[in-house]
């Protein structure tokens, strides 16, 4: 989104560095595992022809020299850098999880899990650890395909969901045959090759254990000497500008504006990409950039191929009583999934057309959030307005 949007100016050259030759459609990774989608989109379908794609991994950002160092390519200079490295699986702190469990936050992890399941008998027990959206989706997907699935929540099922939405999800999982283990004892203390041990000493047989407990971010910013929050997200002001350098911005899961980051989600990532690009374009034009605000929140979860839930939330990103479930929930989920590359494709052909990050509302809510958490509205030094 950020790269496409920057092409509004004809005097700007844009380079996108990405470790893969295709865009990973991350919200469909559970479908890759289940066999109903490959979870990738060709860049030619979503990226402007004016954006140069470099397939490589950046190993270091040199802010003083205004350059990035890819692993295989030569050093790439920049006038402005947008840091949008996203997130992946968090390092598991449970004994045995790193060795024996299968995470599901990246394309390669999903492909590995798919290959493992293909080689595992259909009747073998599968345990999914973590009952956020990823855990719920993969548990439902596998159960819908006939697998014996146990979902270990580590607490409550769907922590983000409203009570009514949670009941709907629980009902659907039960219909699919998923065994849900929740409550205070539903915490995993150890994982072995064929078992999952819970806090109460209970051991669950598990031929394949899927680990969906939390996300982590790459350590590129920290390794490059830039200020980050405790998780490793790049610290920025409310215009998404790094607190260290006015030529570096951050967007998506790897951004921590005012040390109060938005929820890691596709709903926030795309608008933040547009906002970061708009900050750069404002500075190039000699204008003061706008600050971030989100005026719309929700969470959309698929529950197999024929059901889902669309959970509405208020402007503070707290779930409310209203939700849409069953078949209509599945149809909305599919529209959301198709809408992600759709927004990118539209921006590629008509840069500047994306508007969701400018939706009214959200400014006052964001301000109150910062005040309530003792965060100050920091703002980086204004950078000179020149194009590279």
mmCIF file of C-alpha atoms in Angstrom:
data_model
loop_
_atom_site.group_PDB
_atom_site.id
_atom_site.type_symbol
_atom_site.label_atom_id
_atom_site.label_comp_id
_atom_site.label_asym_id
_atom_site.label_seq_id
_atom_site.Cartn_x
_atom_site.Cartn_y
_atom_site.Cartn_z
ATOM 1 C CA UNK A 1 0.000 0.000 0.000
ATOM 2 C CA UNK A 2 2.743 2.462 0.942
ATOM 3 C CA UNK A 3 4.809 1.739 -2.165
ATOM 4 C CA UNK A 4 1.857 2.111 -4.521
ATOM 5 C CA UNK A 5 0.681 5.299 -2.865
ATOM 6 C CA UNK A 6 4.068 6.988 -3.183
ATOM 7 C CA UNK A 7 3.828 6.786 -6.980
ATOM 8 C CA UNK A 8 1.430 9.746 -6.908
ATOM 9 C CA UNK A 9 4.528 11.889 -7.435
ATOM 10 C CA UNK A 10 6.230 11.451 -10.787
ATOM 11 C CA UNK A 11 9.549 12.706 -9.400
ATOM 12 C CA UNK A 12 9.779 9.925 -6.790
ATOM 13 C CA UNK A 13 11.330 6.521 -7.426
ATOM 14 C CA UNK A 14 10.087 3.719 -5.211
ATOM 15 C CA UNK A 15 11.849 0.450 -4.379
ATOM 16 C CA UNK A 16 10.122 -2.358 -2.488
ATOM 17 C CA UNK A 17 12.412 -4.902 -0.825
ATOM 18 C CA UNK A 18 10.735 -8.204 0.062
ATOM 19 C CA UNK A 19 12.176 -11.662 0.762
ATOM 20 C CA UNK A 20 9.696 -13.413 -1.529
ATOM 21 C CA UNK A 21 8.754 -12.898 -5.201
ATOM 22 C CA UNK A 22 5.032 -12.970 -4.345
ATOM 23 C CA UNK A 23 2.796 -11.240 -1.819
ATOM 24 C CA UNK A 24 1.770 -13.565 1.009
ATOM 25 C CA UNK A 25 -1.988 -13.356 1.534
ATOM 26 C CA UNK A 26 -1.554 -13.950 5.225
ATOM 27 C CA UNK A 27 -5.220 -14.064 6.171
ATOM 28 C CA UNK A 28 -5.526 -17.203 4.019
ATOM 29 C CA UNK A 29 -2.634 -19.188 5.521
ATOM 30 C CA UNK A 30 -5.063 -21.474 7.352
ATOM 31 C CA UNK A 31 -6.656 -22.189 3.975
ATOM 32 C CA UNK A 32 -3.259 -23.133 2.552
ATOM 33 C CA UNK A 33 -2.948 -25.705 5.330
ATOM 34 C CA UNK A 34 -6.483 -26.942 4.669
ATOM 35 C CA UNK A 35 -5.930 -27.079 0.916
ATOM 36 C CA UNK A 36 -8.484 -24.507 -0.286
ATOM 37 C CA UNK A 37 -6.061 -21.683 -1.237
ATOM 38 C CA UNK A 38 -2.364 -21.177 -1.927
ATOM 39 C CA UNK A 39 -2.276 -17.913 0.110
ATOM 40 C CA UNK A 40 -0.094 -15.994 -2.347
ATOM 41 C CA UNK A 41 -0.829 -13.173 -4.784
ATOM 42 C CA UNK A 42 1.413 -12.285 -7.727
ATOM 43 C CA UNK A 43 2.976 -8.850 -7.322
ATOM 44 C CA UNK A 44 2.075 -8.043 -10.907
ATOM 45 C CA UNK A 45 -1.562 -8.059 -9.763
ATOM 46 C CA UNK A 46 -1.148 -5.686 -6.807
ATOM 47 C CA UNK A 47 2.016 -3.633 -7.318
ATOM 48 C CA UNK A 48 2.380 -0.535 -9.466
ATOM 49 C CA UNK A 49 4.572 -0.888 -12.546
ATOM 50 C CA UNK A 50 6.470 2.147 -11.280
ATOM 51 C CA UNK A 51 7.665 0.291 -8.177
ATOM 52 C CA UNK A 52 10.943 -1.598 -8.450
ATOM 53 C CA UNK A 53 10.760 -4.953 -6.655
ATOM 54 C CA UNK A 54 13.969 -6.273 -5.084
ATOM 55 C CA UNK A 55 13.602 -9.860 -3.850
ATOM 56 C CA UNK A 56 15.974 -9.926 -0.910
ATOM 57 C CA UNK A 57 16.147 -9.595 2.875
ATOM 58 C CA UNK A 58 17.465 -6.411 4.479
ATOM 59 C CA UNK A 59 20.087 -7.231 7.102
ATOM 60 C CA UNK A 60 20.761 -3.710 8.375
ATOM 61 C CA UNK A 61 19.510 -0.123 8.181
ATOM 62 C CA UNK A 62 22.229 2.528 8.201
ATOM 63 C CA UNK A 63 20.400 5.692 9.220
ATOM 64 C CA UNK A 64 23.532 7.845 9.136
ATOM 65 C CA UNK A 65 24.267 6.858 5.530
ATOM 66 C CA UNK A 66 20.570 6.643 4.583
ATOM 67 C CA UNK A 67 20.924 3.197 3.120
ATOM 68 C CA UNK A 68 19.810 -0.387 3.680
ATOM 69 C CA UNK A 69 21.934 -3.457 3.194
ATOM 70 C CA UNK A 70 20.191 -6.454 1.595
ATOM 71 C CA UNK A 71 21.699 -9.901 2.054
ATOM 72 C CA UNK A 72 22.492 -10.513 -1.610
ATOM 73 C CA UNK A 73 22.099 -7.155 -3.355
ATOM 74 C CA UNK A 74 24.352 -4.104 -3.175
ATOM 75 C CA UNK A 75 23.604 -1.317 -0.700
ATOM 76 C CA UNK A 76 20.392 0.554 -1.496
ATOM 77 C CA UNK A 77 20.306 4.297 -0.726
ATOM 78 C CA UNK A 78 17.133 6.107 0.280
ATOM 79 C CA UNK A 79 15.826 9.577 0.989
ATOM 80 C CA UNK A 80 12.921 8.144 2.974
ATOM 81 C CA UNK A 81 12.526 4.639 4.350
ATOM 82 C CA UNK A 82 9.215 3.022 5.312
ATOM 83 C CA UNK A 83 9.786 0.157 7.726
ATOM 84 C CA UNK A 84 6.975 -2.365 7.137
ATOM 85 C CA UNK A 85 8.513 -5.705 8.048
ATOM 86 C CA UNK A 86 5.328 -7.062 9.646
ATOM 87 C CA UNK A 87 5.287 -9.814 12.239
ATOM 88 C CA UNK A 88 5.809 -13.533 12.597
ATOM 89 C CA UNK A 89 5.530 -16.201 15.257
ATOM 90 C CA UNK A 90 6.625 -15.263 18.754
ATOM 91 C CA UNK A 91 9.390 -17.333 20.286
ATOM 92 C CA UNK A 92 7.637 -20.024 22.369
ATOM 93 C CA UNK A 93 8.629 -20.049 26.020
ATOM 94 C CA UNK A 94 7.165 -23.494 26.715
ATOM 95 C CA UNK A 95 9.577 -26.456 26.861
ATOM 96 C CA UNK A 96 9.402 -28.548 23.706
ATOM 97 C CA UNK A 97 7.254 -26.105 21.718
ATOM 98 C CA UNK A 98 10.107 -24.892 19.508
ATOM 99 C CA UNK A 99 11.170 -28.471 18.740
ATOM 100 C CA UNK A 100 7.841 -30.238 18.313
ATOM 101 C CA UNK A 101 5.095 -27.679 17.585
ATOM 102 C CA UNK A 102 4.258 -26.094 14.237
ATOM 103 C CA UNK A 103 3.782 -22.304 14.100
ATOM 104 C CA UNK A 104 1.539 -20.684 11.490
ATOM 105 C CA UNK A 105 2.464 -17.038 10.983
ATOM 106 C CA UNK A 106 4.458 -17.202 7.749
ATOM 107 C CA UNK A 107 4.111 -18.824 4.335
ATOM 108 C CA UNK A 108 6.975 -21.214 4.983
ATOM 109 C CA UNK A 109 5.512 -22.275 8.335
ATOM 110 C CA UNK A 110 2.126 -22.937 6.756
ATOM 111 C CA UNK A 111 3.707 -24.967 3.951
ATOM 112 C CA UNK A 112 5.659 -27.030 6.472
ATOM 113 C CA UNK A 113 2.509 -27.726 8.491
ATOM 114 C CA UNK A 114 0.616 -28.668 5.328
ATOM 115 C CA UNK A 115 3.313 -31.181 4.351
ATOM 116 C CA UNK A 116 3.313 -32.673 7.844
ATOM 117 C CA UNK A 117 -0.465 -33.091 7.875
ATOM 118 C CA UNK A 118 -0.414 -34.635 4.404
ATOM 119 C CA UNK A 119 1.911 -37.299 5.801
ATOM 120 C CA UNK A 120 -0.210 -37.856 8.926
ATOM 121 C CA UNK A 121 -3.235 -40.215 9.058
ATOM 122 C CA UNK A 122 -6.561 -38.389 8.995
ATOM 123 C CA UNK A 123 -7.618 -40.003 12.285
ATOM 124 C CA UNK A 124 -4.509 -38.839 14.161
ATOM 125 C CA UNK A 125 -5.158 -36.356 16.994
ATOM 126 C CA UNK A 126 -4.261 -32.738 16.256
ATOM 127 C CA UNK A 127 -3.881 -30.142 19.013
ATOM 128 C CA UNK A 128 -4.074 -26.408 18.336
ATOM 129 C CA UNK A 129 -2.577 -24.237 21.075
ATOM 130 C CA UNK A 130 -3.888 -20.684 21.291
ATOM 131 C CA UNK A 131 -7.476 -19.539 20.744
ATOM 132 C CA UNK A 132 -7.075 -16.173 19.098
ATOM 133 C CA UNK A 133 -8.234 -15.737 15.479
ATOM 134 C CA UNK A 134 -5.399 -17.865 14.042
ATOM 135 C CA UNK A 135 -6.005 -20.736 16.438
ATOM 136 C CA UNK A 136 -9.760 -20.668 15.945
ATOM 137 C CA UNK A 137 -9.438 -20.531 12.158
ATOM 138 C CA UNK A 138 -6.952 -23.395 11.815
ATOM 139 C CA UNK A 139 -8.865 -25.564 14.314
ATOM 140 C CA UNK A 140 -12.105 -25.047 12.387
ATOM 141 C CA UNK A 141 -10.407 -25.520 9.013
ATOM 142 C CA UNK A 142 -8.860 -28.838 10.003
ATOM 143 C CA UNK A 143 -12.021 -30.091 11.691
ATOM 144 C CA UNK A 144 -14.041 -29.143 8.622
ATOM 145 C CA UNK A 145 -11.671 -31.366 6.628
ATOM 146 C CA UNK A 146 -12.362 -34.309 8.944
ATOM 147 C CA UNK A 147 -9.459 -34.023 11.381
ATOM 148 C CA UNK A 148 -9.734 -34.810 15.114
ATOM 149 C CA UNK A 149 -8.923 -31.450 16.661
ATOM 150 C CA UNK A 150 -8.499 -30.228 20.223
ATOM 151 C CA UNK A 151 -8.239 -26.475 20.777
ATOM 152 C CA UNK A 152 -6.340 -25.501 23.931
ATOM 153 C CA UNK A 153 -7.215 -21.901 24.729
ATOM 154 C CA UNK A 154 -4.702 -20.987 27.400
ATOM 155 C CA UNK A 155 -7.558 -19.033 28.983
ATOM 156 C CA UNK A 156 -10.727 -17.859 27.282
ATOM 157 C CA UNK A 157 -11.851 -18.757 23.756
ATOM 158 C CA UNK A 158 -11.481 -15.772 21.423
ATOM 159 C CA UNK A 159 -10.310 -13.147 23.968
ATOM 160 C CA UNK A 160 -11.202 -10.253 21.642
ATOM 161 C CA UNK A 161 -14.764 -11.430 21.047
ATOM 162 C CA UNK A 162 -17.846 -10.179 22.853
ATOM 163 C CA UNK A 163 -19.542 -12.793 25.050
ATOM 164 C CA UNK A 164 -22.283 -13.254 22.457
ATOM 165 C CA UNK A 165 -19.782 -13.702 19.667
ATOM 166 C CA UNK A 166 -17.796 -16.149 21.771
ATOM 167 C CA UNK A 167 -20.883 -18.287 22.319
ATOM 168 C CA UNK A 168 -21.511 -18.348 18.578
ATOM 169 C CA UNK A 169 -17.941 -19.465 17.854
ATOM 170 C CA UNK A 170 -18.090 -22.144 20.549
ATOM 171 C CA UNK A 171 -21.333 -23.466 19.076
ATOM 172 C CA UNK A 172 -19.834 -23.689 15.590
ATOM 173 C CA UNK A 173 -16.662 -25.405 16.836
ATOM 174 C CA UNK A 174 -18.764 -27.950 18.711
ATOM 175 C CA UNK A 175 -20.733 -28.637 15.535
ATOM 176 C CA UNK A 176 -17.461 -29.279 13.710
ATOM 177 C CA UNK A 177 -16.390 -31.700 16.435
ATOM 178 C CA UNK A 178 -13.604 -29.552 17.903
ATOM 179 C CA UNK A 179 -12.874 -30.262 21.570
ATOM 180 C CA UNK A 180 -12.338 -26.899 23.267
ATOM 181 C CA UNK A 181 -10.323 -26.774 26.504
ATOM 182 C CA UNK A 182 -10.527 -23.378 28.177
ATOM 183 C CA UNK A 183 -10.283 -21.945 31.681
ATOM 184 C CA UNK A 184 -7.469 -21.309 34.120
ATOM 185 C CA UNK A 185 -5.988 -24.799 33.716
ATOM 186 C CA UNK A 186 -5.962 -24.614 29.916
ATOM 187 C CA UNK A 187 -2.341 -23.503 29.749
ATOM 188 C CA UNK A 188 0.292 -25.624 28.073
ATOM 189 C CA UNK A 189 3.380 -26.321 30.190
ATOM 190 C CA UNK A 190 5.227 -28.716 27.885
ATOM 191 C CA UNK A 191 5.108 -30.176 24.384
ATOM 192 C CA UNK A 192 6.633 -33.477 23.293
ATOM 193 C CA UNK A 193 6.658 -35.336 20.018
ATOM 194 C CA UNK A 194 3.257 -36.916 20.713
ATOM 195 C CA UNK A 195 1.747 -35.151 23.748
ATOM 196 C CA UNK A 196 0.743 -31.761 25.078
ATOM 197 C CA UNK A 197 0.867 -31.275 28.845
ATOM 198 C CA UNK A 198 -1.474 -28.854 30.611
ATOM 199 C CA UNK A 199 -1.025 -26.891 33.828
ATOM 200 C CA UNK A 200 -3.233 -29.327 35.766
ATOM 201 C CA UNK A 201 -0.987 -32.243 34.770
ATOM 202 C CA UNK A 202 -3.312 -33.599 32.099
ATOM 203 C CA UNK A 203 -1.580 -34.934 28.987
ATOM 204 C CA UNK A 204 -3.281 -34.767 25.603
ATOM 205 C CA UNK A 205 -2.267 -37.167 22.832
ATOM 206 C CA UNK A 206 -1.154 -35.094 19.857
ATOM 207 C CA UNK A 207 0.293 -36.399 16.628
ATOM 208 C CA UNK A 208 0.567 -32.840 15.289
ATOM 209 C CA UNK A 209 0.666 -29.767 17.555
ATOM 210 C CA UNK A 210 -0.063 -26.372 15.994
ATOM 211 C CA UNK A 211 1.298 -23.346 17.884
ATOM 212 C CA UNK A 212 -0.590 -20.068 17.430
ATOM 213 C CA UNK A 213 0.352 -18.264 20.646
ATOM 214 C CA UNK A 214 1.109 -14.642 19.857
ATOM 215 C CA UNK A 215 3.189 -12.746 17.320
ATOM 216 C CA UNK A 216 6.699 -11.364 17.375
ATOM 217 C CA UNK A 217 8.383 -8.826 15.105
ATOM 218 C CA UNK A 218 11.748 -8.988 13.327
ATOM 219 C CA UNK A 219 14.684 -7.500 15.217
ATOM 220 C CA UNK A 220 15.965 -5.475 12.247
ATOM 221 C CA UNK A 221 15.200 -2.099 13.849
ATOM 222 C CA UNK A 222 16.883 -3.024 17.118
ATOM 223 C CA UNK A 223 19.922 -4.508 15.323
ATOM 224 C CA UNK A 224 20.186 -1.275 13.363
ATOM 225 C CA UNK A 225 20.372 0.817 16.538
ATOM 226 C CA UNK A 226 16.894 2.325 16.253
ATOM 227 C CA UNK A 227 14.583 2.826 19.237
ATOM 228 C CA UNK A 228 11.990 0.107 19.709
ATOM 229 C CA UNK A 229 9.348 -0.867 22.224
ATOM 230 C CA UNK A 230 9.675 -3.922 24.476
ATOM 231 C CA UNK A 231 8.447 -6.222 21.691
ATOM 232 C CA UNK A 232 10.823 -4.792 19.069
ATOM 233 C CA UNK A 233 8.447 -2.544 17.113
ATOM 234 C CA UNK A 234 9.951 0.681 15.817
ATOM 235 C CA UNK A 235 9.048 3.614 18.062
ATOM 236 C CA UNK A 236 7.448 6.488 16.170
ATOM 237 C CA UNK A 237 5.458 9.638 16.751
ATOM 238 C CA UNK A 238 1.817 9.961 15.752
ATOM 239 C CA UNK A 239 2.774 10.656 12.114
ATOM 240 C CA UNK A 240 4.537 7.246 12.069
ATOM 241 C CA UNK A 241 7.954 8.935 11.953
ATOM 242 C CA UNK A 242 10.788 7.298 13.884
ATOM 243 C CA UNK A 243 11.654 9.089 17.118
ATOM 244 C CA UNK A 244 15.311 8.802 16.067
ATOM 245 C CA UNK A 245 15.249 9.874 12.444
ATOM 246 C CA UNK A 246 12.779 12.004 10.465
ATOM 247 C CA UNK A 247 13.640 10.090 7.269
ATOM 248 C CA UNK A 248 12.489 6.726 8.675
ATOM 249 C CA UNK A 249 8.833 5.789 9.122
ATOM 250 C CA UNK A 250 7.080 2.615 10.209
ATOM 251 C CA UNK A 251 3.760 0.985 9.313
ATOM 252 C CA UNK A 252 1.865 -2.169 10.144
ATOM 253 C CA UNK A 253 2.608 -4.705 12.860
ATOM 254 C CA UNK A 254 6.195 -3.452 13.264
ATOM 255 C CA UNK A 255 5.178 0.122 14.200
ATOM 256 C CA UNK A 256 4.703 1.435 17.751
ATOM 257 C CA UNK A 257 3.345 5.003 17.494
ATOM 258 C CA UNK A 258 3.820 6.838 20.801
ATOM 259 C CA UNK A 259 4.595 3.428 22.323
ATOM 260 C CA UNK A 260 0.872 2.633 22.023
ATOM 261 C CA UNK A 261 0.723 0.344 18.961
ATOM 262 C CA UNK A 262 -2.501 -0.603 17.249
ATOM 263 C CA UNK A 263 -3.661 -4.206 17.291
ATOM 264 C CA UNK A 264 -1.676 -6.414 14.931
ATOM 265 C CA UNK A 265 -4.154 -7.021 12.109
ATOM 266 C CA UNK A 266 -4.780 -6.549 8.403
ATOM 267 C CA UNK A 267 -7.458 -4.028 9.380
ATOM 268 C CA UNK A 268 -4.762 -1.738 10.790
ATOM 269 C CA UNK A 269 -1.845 -2.614 8.516
ATOM 270 C CA UNK A 270 -3.189 -1.309 5.222
ATOM 271 C CA UNK A 271 -4.367 2.074 6.592
ATOM 272 C CA UNK A 272 -1.053 2.500 8.401
ATOM 273 C CA UNK A 273 0.755 1.877 5.116
ATOM 274 C CA UNK A 274 -1.309 4.605 3.483
ATOM 275 C CA UNK A 275 -0.703 6.951 6.421
ATOM 276 C CA UNK A 276 3.065 6.428 6.312
ATOM 277 C CA UNK A 277 3.105 7.189 2.583
ATOM 278 C CA UNK A 278 0.993 10.293 3.144
ATOM 279 C CA UNK A 279 3.472 11.504 5.770
ATOM 280 C CA UNK A 280 6.309 11.194 3.248
ATOM 281 C CA UNK A 281 4.287 12.928 0.524
ATOM 282 C CA UNK A 282 3.349 15.752 2.916
ATOM 283 C CA UNK A 283 6.976 16.332 3.835
ATOM 284 C CA UNK A 284 8.045 16.313 0.195
ATOM 285 C CA UNK A 285 5.392 18.955 -0.460
ATOM 286 C CA UNK A 286 6.548 21.031 2.524
ATOM 287 C CA UNK A 287 3.307 20.399 4.421
ATOM 288 C CA UNK A 288 2.709 19.293 7.987
ATOM 289 C CA UNK A 289 1.632 15.607 7.986
ATOM 290 C CA UNK A 290 -1.551 14.396 9.638
ATOM 291 C CA UNK A 291 -1.481 12.113 12.652
ATOM 292 C CA UNK A 292 -2.897 8.593 12.686
ATOM 293 C CA UNK A 293 -6.439 7.756 13.625
ATOM 294 C CA UNK A 294 -8.592 4.706 13.200
ATOM 295 C CA UNK A 295 -12.330 5.243 13.067
ATOM 296 C CA UNK A 296 -13.435 1.663 12.404
ATOM 297 C CA UNK A 297 -12.662 -1.631 14.121
ATOM 298 C CA UNK A 298 -13.834 -5.222 13.823
ATOM 299 C CA UNK A 299 -12.552 -8.781 13.760
ATOM 300 C CA UNK A 300 -13.415 -11.338 11.098
ATOM 301 C CA UNK A 301 -12.844 -15.069 11.653
ATOM 302 C CA UNK A 302 -13.570 -17.980 9.346
ATOM 303 C CA UNK A 303 -15.016 -21.136 10.905
ATOM 304 C CA UNK A 304 -14.449 -23.664 8.168
ATOM 305 C CA UNK A 305 -15.574 -23.174 4.586
ATOM 306 C CA UNK A 306 -19.248 -22.519 5.272
ATOM 307 C CA UNK A 307 -19.375 -20.369 8.406
ATOM 308 C CA UNK A 308 -17.641 -17.438 10.037
ATOM 309 C CA UNK A 309 -18.110 -14.509 12.360
ATOM 310 C CA UNK A 310 -17.778 -10.791 11.815
ATOM 311 C CA UNK A 311 -17.400 -9.171 15.240
ATOM 312 C CA UNK A 312 -18.094 -5.443 15.390
ATOM 313 C CA UNK A 313 -16.205 -3.188 17.808
ATOM 314 C CA UNK A 314 -16.250 0.423 18.970
ATOM 315 C CA UNK A 315 -13.663 3.095 18.135
ATOM 316 C CA UNK A 316 -11.556 1.992 21.088
ATOM 317 C CA UNK A 317 -11.232 -1.434 19.440
ATOM 318 C CA UNK A 318 -13.388 -3.148 22.056
ATOM 319 C CA UNK A 319 -15.887 -5.729 20.816
ATOM 320 C CA UNK A 320 -19.582 -4.859 21.136
ATOM 321 C CA UNK A 321 -22.668 -7.077 21.227
ATOM 322 C CA UNK A 322 -23.247 -6.922 17.463
ATOM 323 C CA UNK A 323 -21.885 -9.656 15.242
ATOM 324 C CA UNK A 324 -22.783 -11.547 12.064
ATOM 325 C CA UNK A 325 -22.245 -15.312 12.052
ATOM 326 C CA UNK A 326 -23.022 -18.591 10.252
ATOM 327 C CA UNK A 327 -23.150 -18.473 6.430
ATOM 328 C CA UNK A 328 -23.414 -14.697 6.230
ATOM 329 C CA UNK A 329 -20.319 -14.456 8.419
ATOM 330 C CA UNK A 330 -18.467 -16.697 5.961
ATOM 331 C CA UNK A 331 -19.530 -14.543 3.016
ATOM 332 C CA UNK A 332 -18.369 -11.356 4.761
ATOM 333 C CA UNK A 333 -15.063 -13.024 5.622
ATOM 334 C CA UNK A 334 -14.560 -13.937 1.970
ATOM 335 C CA UNK A 335 -15.337 -10.374 0.896
ATOM 336 C CA UNK A 336 -12.739 -9.126 3.387
ATOM 337 C CA UNK A 337 -10.142 -11.586 2.091
ATOM 338 C CA UNK A 338 -10.785 -10.567 -1.507
ATOM 339 C CA UNK A 339 -10.836 -6.911 -0.521
ATOM 340 C CA UNK A 340 -7.235 -6.885 0.700
ATOM 341 C CA UNK A 341 -5.566 -7.484 -2.699
ATOM 342 C CA UNK A 342 -8.421 -5.508 -4.238
ATOM 343 C CA UNK A 343 -7.429 -2.370 -2.313
ATOM 344 C CA UNK A 344 -3.790 -2.876 -3.281
ATOM 345 C CA UNK A 345 -4.598 -3.386 -6.956
ATOM 346 C CA UNK A 346 -6.791 -0.279 -7.040
ATOM 347 C CA UNK A 347 -4.052 1.788 -5.403
ATOM 348 C CA UNK A 348 -1.523 0.437 -7.907
ATOM 349 C CA UNK A 349 -3.609 1.708 -10.815
ATOM 350 C CA UNK A 350 -5.025 4.809 -9.110
ATOM 351 C CA UNK A 351 -2.514 5.931 -6.462
ATOM 352 C CA UNK A 352 -4.200 8.012 -3.788
ATOM 353 C CA UNK A 353 -7.584 6.316 -4.147
ATOM 354 C CA UNK A 354 -7.463 4.472 -0.798
ATOM 355 C CA UNK A 355 -9.406 6.465 1.810
ATOM 356 C CA UNK A 356 -10.101 4.236 4.827
ATOM 357 C CA UNK A 357 -7.246 5.759 6.859
ATOM 358 C CA UNK A 358 -9.019 9.111 6.555
ATOM 359 C CA UNK A 359 -12.365 7.926 7.904
ATOM 360 C CA UNK A 360 -13.876 10.422 10.352
ATOM 361 C CA UNK A 361 -13.672 9.637 14.033
ATOM 362 C CA UNK A 362 -10.915 7.996 15.977
ATOM 363 C CA UNK A 363 -8.841 11.120 16.635
ATOM 364 C CA UNK A 364 -10.419 11.868 20.029
ATOM 365 C CA UNK A 365 -10.350 8.182 20.957
ATOM 366 C CA UNK A 366 -6.660 7.953 20.127
ATOM 367 C CA UNK A 367 -5.921 11.094 22.132
ATOM 368 C CA UNK A 368 -7.755 9.724 25.159
ATOM 369 C CA UNK A 369 -5.889 6.421 24.848
ATOM 370 C CA UNK A 370 -2.556 8.206 24.918
ATOM 371 C CA UNK A 371 -3.579 10.296 27.915
ATOM 372 C CA UNK A 372 -4.945 7.292 29.798
ATOM 373 C CA UNK A 373 -1.691 5.400 29.338
ATOM 374 C CA UNK A 374 0.532 8.341 30.174
ATOM 375 C CA UNK A 375 1.918 8.502 26.656
ATOM 376 C CA UNK A 376 3.013 11.828 25.283
ATOM 377 C CA UNK A 377 2.337 12.923 21.739
ATOM 378 C CA UNK A 378 5.892 12.799 20.474
ATOM 379 C CA UNK A 379 6.850 14.260 17.147
ATOM 380 C CA UNK A 380 10.100 13.770 15.278
ATOM 381 C CA UNK A 381 12.013 16.693 13.767
ATOM 382 C CA UNK A 382 10.608 17.819 10.437
ATOM 383 C CA UNK A 383 12.625 16.537 7.511
ATOM 384 C CA UNK A 384 13.431 18.750 4.524
ATOM 385 C CA UNK A 385 11.002 18.290 1.663
ATOM 386 C CA UNK A 386 12.965 16.857 -1.214
ATOM 387 C CA UNK A 387 12.524 13.845 -3.447
ATOM 388 C CA UNK A 388 15.163 11.203 -4.076
#
